[in-house]
Amino acid sequence: MKIAVFVSGRGSNLNAILNSPELKNLVEVIAVVSDKIDCEAFEIAGQFGIKTFTVGIGEKKINQDQITSVLKNLEINFIVLAGYLRLIPNELIEKFENRIINIHPALLPSFGGKGMYGLNVHRAVFNSSAKVSGATVHMVDKTYDTGKIIAQKCVNISDVKNPEEIAERVLKIEHQLLPEVVKAFAENRVKIESDRILIVN
Ligand code: GRF
């Protein structure tokens, strides 16, 4: 499976994919796409010799309409959003139907939607006094965090003292969950049955 990973910042989930021994012979990361000219994730891509692209308007950027053709020319057949903060254009969603996934650092359908990213999510979880949080991998549709849920992992947060502690615990499980789900897609083990999505063994 040839994939593109979309990022906006640190790139620790990109790193988890690139370093997963389970994905080595199954998945090739062909491109890393960002809405930033510079971000830590691009440095990681550089270390692995992976092509990078910046989406936007202006010098050294490709506009929204060009992304689809760039990905097509690179023969990419799967997209992973890992910390990408922009909405995905409709054209791309239509061309990659059920082939774009996103990782969200909470248990959807709670604590998602516009503005719910980074520490905002963990602050909302902390302030709710929830006792568990976790990570969700879901299909990407036309709005933020509303696509069907593919997989989730949860973590006990009953004893945390601040949102940062939640972030730390959730990130650890994100790094396990995302490669697991990518592997399931690469092995054709993700079954989309009428309304529900299941990973089979
Ligand atoms: C992760 O928490 C991910 O769930 C969210 O954005 C963060 C990205 O972190 N969508 P990183 O760039 O992968 O380190």
Tab-separated table of C-alpha atoms and ligand atoms in Angstrom:
chain	number	residue	atom	x	y	z
A	1	MET	CA	0.000	0.000	0.000
A	2	LYS	CA	1.370	3.383	-1.005
A	3	ILE	CA	0.417	6.060	1.460
A	4	ALA	CA	0.566	9.806	2.027
A	5	VAL	CA	0.641	11.109	5.586
A	6	PHE	CA	-0.815	14.573	6.225
A	7	VAL	CA	0.656	16.464	9.198
A	8	SER	CA	0.789	19.923	10.726
A	9	GLY	CA	3.385	19.710	13.445
A	10	ARG	CA	5.462	17.370	15.522
A	11	GLY	CA	4.998	14.199	13.485
A	12	SER	CA	5.254	11.622	16.255
A	13	ASN	CA	2.484	9.524	14.671
A	14	LEU	CA	4.254	9.728	11.296
A	15	ASN	CA	7.337	8.511	13.106
A	16	ALA	CA	5.380	5.626	14.640
A	17	ILE	CA	4.276	4.521	11.161
A	18	LEU	CA	7.753	4.848	9.699
A	19	ASN	CA	9.351	2.892	12.524
A	20	SER	CA	6.758	0.160	12.847
A	21	PRO	CA	8.452	-3.186	12.097
A	22	GLU	CA	4.985	-4.615	11.315
A	23	LEU	CA	4.502	-2.149	8.465
A	24	LYS	CA	7.926	-2.546	6.900
A	25	ASN	CA	7.013	-4.863	4.056
A	26	LEU	CA	3.414	-3.771	3.781
A	27	VAL	CA	3.362	-0.010	3.536
A	28	GLU	CA	5.454	2.599	1.788
A	29	VAL	CA	5.127	6.253	2.826
A	30	ILE	CA	5.528	8.057	-0.501
A	31	ALA	CA	4.647	11.616	0.524
A	32	VAL	CA	4.219	13.794	3.581
A	33	VAL	CA	1.819	16.699	3.099
A	34	SER	CA	1.442	19.677	5.406
A	35	ASP	CA	-0.226	23.076	5.568
A	36	LYS	CA	3.102	24.434	6.905
A	37	ILE	CA	6.319	25.195	5.003
A	38	ASP	CA	8.357	23.996	7.960
A	39	CYS	CA	7.361	21.566	10.651
A	40	GLU	CA	9.096	18.898	12.699
A	41	ALA	CA	7.299	16.214	10.711
A	42	PHE	CA	9.069	17.402	7.533
A	43	GLU	CA	12.404	16.854	9.273
A	44	ILE	CA	11.370	13.273	9.986
A	45	ALA	CA	10.283	12.851	6.349
A	46	GLY	CA	13.672	14.230	5.261
A	47	GLN	CA	15.516	11.652	7.356
A	48	PHE	CA	13.631	8.921	5.519
A	49	GLY	CA	14.078	10.553	2.097
A	50	ILE	CA	10.328	11.041	1.672
A	51	LYS	CA	8.950	13.751	-0.617
A	52	THR	CA	7.190	16.644	1.150
A	53	PHE	CA	4.483	19.010	-0.096
A	54	THR	CA	2.931	22.102	1.429
A	55	VAL	CA	-0.693	22.908	0.702
A	56	GLY	CA	-1.763	26.543	0.508
A	57	ILE	CA	-1.402	29.659	-1.550
A	58	GLY	CA	1.957	31.145	-2.403
A	59	GLU	CA	5.492	30.245	-3.222
A	60	LYS	CA	6.621	26.644	-2.659
A	61	LYS	CA	2.997	25.596	-2.081
A	62	ILE	CA	0.510	23.532	-4.025
A	63	ASN	CA	-3.092	24.649	-3.976
A	64	GLN	CA	-5.978	22.498	-2.783
A	65	ASP	CA	-6.974	21.580	-6.350
A	66	GLN	CA	-3.515	20.273	-7.158
A	67	ILE	CA	-3.279	17.808	-4.272
A	68	THR	CA	-5.452	15.201	-5.929
A	69	SER	CA	-3.354	15.119	-9.101
A	70	VAL	CA	-0.065	15.140	-7.170
A	71	LEU	CA	-1.191	12.117	-5.141
A	72	LYS	CA	-2.503	10.395	-8.245
A	73	ASN	CA	0.793	10.886	-10.095
A	74	LEU	CA	2.603	9.330	-7.160
A	75	GLU	CA	0.162	6.380	-7.304
A	76	ILE	CA	-0.869	6.883	-3.704
A	77	ASN	CA	-3.827	4.746	-2.718
A	78	PHE	CA	-4.278	5.551	0.973
A	79	ILE	CA	-4.110	8.710	3.114
A	80	VAL	CA	-3.449	9.003	6.834
A	81	LEU	CA	-4.165	12.264	8.626
A	82	ALA	CA	-1.895	12.452	11.648
A	83	GLY	CA	-2.307	15.823	13.289
A	84	TYR	CA	-3.380	17.624	10.095
A	85	LEU	CA	-5.402	20.684	11.069
A	86	ARG	CA	-7.207	21.554	7.807
A	87	LEU	CA	-10.380	20.156	6.323
A	88	ILE	CA	-9.779	17.818	3.393
A	89	PRO	CA	-11.216	19.102	0.089
A	90	ASN	CA	-14.352	17.304	-1.102
A	91	GLU	CA	-12.702	16.248	-4.347
A	92	LEU	CA	-10.052	14.313	-2.436
A	93	ILE	CA	-12.638	12.678	-0.173
A	94	GLU	CA	-14.600	11.548	-3.211
A	95	LYS	CA	-11.526	10.216	-5.059
A	96	PHE	CA	-10.314	8.349	-1.967
A	97	GLU	CA	-13.635	7.032	-0.704
A	98	ASN	CA	-13.066	5.031	2.500
A	99	ARG	CA	-9.302	5.417	1.963
A	100	ILE	CA	-8.657	8.433	4.229
A	101	ILE	CA	-8.335	7.938	7.959
A	102	ASN	CA	-7.636	10.321	10.841
A	103	ILE	CA	-6.349	9.811	14.356
A	104	HIS	CA	-8.037	11.837	17.094
A	105	PRO	CA	-6.693	12.021	20.657
A	106	ALA	CA	-9.979	11.298	22.485
A	107	LEU	CA	-12.834	8.842	22.447
A	108	LEU	CA	-15.137	10.101	19.695
A	109	PRO	CA	-17.949	11.001	19.318
A	110	SER	CA	-17.141	13.014	22.471
A	111	PHE	CA	-14.535	15.772	22.498
A	112	GLY	CA	-14.290	16.217	18.738
A	113	GLY	CA	-15.153	18.841	16.142
A	114	LYS	CA	-13.798	22.190	15.053
A	115	GLY	CA	-11.236	23.639	17.453
A	116	MET	CA	-10.828	20.316	19.220
A	117	TYR	CA	-7.167	19.646	18.600
A	118	GLY	CA	-3.983	19.465	20.643
A	119	LEU	CA	-4.267	20.443	24.259
A	120	ASN	CA	-7.794	21.845	23.736
A	121	VAL	CA	-9.029	18.262	23.580
A	122	HIS	CA	-7.226	17.140	26.711
A	123	ARG	CA	-8.342	20.268	28.618
A	124	ALA	CA	-11.964	19.535	27.747
A	125	VAL	CA	-11.551	15.908	28.838
A	126	PHE	CA	-9.840	16.998	32.079
A	127	ASN	CA	-12.536	19.598	32.851
A	128	SER	CA	-15.295	17.056	32.250
A	129	SER	CA	-13.745	14.893	34.987
A	130	ALA	CA	-13.951	11.858	32.682
A	131	LYS	CA	-12.188	8.795	34.076
A	132	VAL	CA	-11.107	7.319	30.764
A	133	SER	CA	-9.829	8.864	27.584
A	134	GLY	CA	-8.189	7.347	24.555
A	135	ALA	CA	-7.515	7.491	20.861
A	136	THR	CA	-9.882	7.044	17.931
A	137	VAL	CA	-9.102	6.238	14.315
A	138	HIS	CA	-11.995	7.133	12.020
A	139	MET	CA	-12.869	7.549	8.363
A	140	VAL	CA	-12.598	11.092	7.110
A	141	ASP	CA	-15.696	12.782	5.752
A	142	LYS	CA	-16.581	16.364	4.953
A	143	THR	CA	-16.649	17.663	8.539
A	144	TYR	CA	-14.236	17.454	11.473
A	145	ASP	CA	-14.175	14.177	13.427
A	146	THR	CA	-17.571	12.857	12.288
A	147	GLY	CA	-16.612	9.910	10.070
A	148	LYS	CA	-17.348	6.326	11.092
A	149	ILE	CA	-15.159	4.960	13.848
A	150	ILE	CA	-12.724	2.241	12.776
A	151	ALA	CA	-10.866	1.512	16.020
A	152	GLN	CA	-10.378	2.886	19.535
A	153	LYS	CA	-8.137	2.251	22.497
A	154	CYS	CA	-8.763	3.687	25.925
A	155	VAL	CA	-6.638	4.610	28.908
A	156	ASN	CA	-7.404	5.178	32.571
A	157	ILE	CA	-7.054	8.849	33.534
A	158	SER	CA	-8.781	8.763	36.916
A	159	ASP	CA	-5.590	9.809	38.721
A	160	VAL	CA	-4.261	12.543	36.414
A	161	LYS	CA	-3.365	15.967	37.822
A	162	ASN	CA	-3.562	18.017	34.612
A	163	PRO	CA	-4.420	17.895	30.877
A	164	GLU	CA	-0.758	17.421	29.961
A	165	GLU	CA	-0.727	14.093	31.761
A	166	ILE	CA	-3.738	12.975	29.729
A	167	ALA	CA	-1.965	14.051	26.522
A	168	GLU	CA	1.062	11.970	27.440
A	169	ARG	CA	-0.947	8.823	28.185
A	170	VAL	CA	-3.104	9.171	25.073
A	171	LEU	CA	-0.138	9.802	22.764
A	172	LYS	CA	1.427	6.510	23.855
A	173	ILE	CA	-1.639	4.579	22.781
A	174	GLU	CA	-1.985	6.594	19.552
A	175	HIS	CA	1.434	5.290	18.561
A	176	GLN	CA	0.182	1.720	18.977
A	177	LEU	CA	-3.280	2.171	17.501
A	178	LEU	CA	-2.441	4.024	14.286
A	179	PRO	CA	0.102	1.491	12.918
A	180	GLU	CA	-2.296	-1.331	13.873
A	181	VAL	CA	-5.104	0.211	11.846
A	182	VAL	CA	-2.859	1.027	8.872
A	183	LYS	CA	-1.700	-2.602	8.931
A	184	ALA	CA	-5.307	-3.817	8.920
A	185	PHE	CA	-6.028	-1.720	5.809
A	186	ALA	CA	-2.854	-2.940	4.097
A	187	GLU	CA	-3.906	-6.534	4.802
A	188	ASN	CA	-7.431	-5.870	3.588
A	189	ARG	CA	-8.892	-6.706	7.005
A	190	VAL	CA	-11.104	-3.641	7.331
A	191	LYS	CA	-14.662	-4.588	6.456
A	192	ILE	CA	-17.183	-1.885	5.735
A	193	GLU	CA	-20.555	-3.495	6.355
A	194	SER	CA	-23.653	-1.359	5.781
A	195	ASP	CA	-23.335	0.995	8.721
A	196	ARG	CA	-20.504	-0.455	10.742
A	197	ILE	CA	-16.787	-0.809	10.162
A	198	LEU	CA	-14.997	-3.825	11.551
A	199	ILE	CA	-11.436	-5.003	11.679
A	200	VAL	CA	-11.319	-8.762	11.231
A	201	ASN	CA	-8.451	-11.122	12.036
B	1	GRF	C1	-2.076	13.708	17.822
B	1	GRF	O1	-2.473	13.795	19.159
B	1	GRF	C2	-3.226	13.318	16.947
B	1	GRF	O2	-4.149	12.495	17.576
B	1	GRF	C3	-3.880	14.624	16.661
B	1	GRF	O3	-2.817	15.541	16.548
B	1	GRF	C4	-1.691	15.065	17.269
B	1	GRF	C5	-0.564	14.985	16.307
B	1	GRF	O4	0.636	14.649	16.944
B	1	GRF	N1	-4.771	14.565	15.537
B	1	GRF	P1	1.906	14.259	16.100
B	1	GRF	O5	2.148	15.410	15.110
B	1	GRF	O6	1.624	12.979	15.399
B	1	GRF	O7	3.014	14.145	17.086
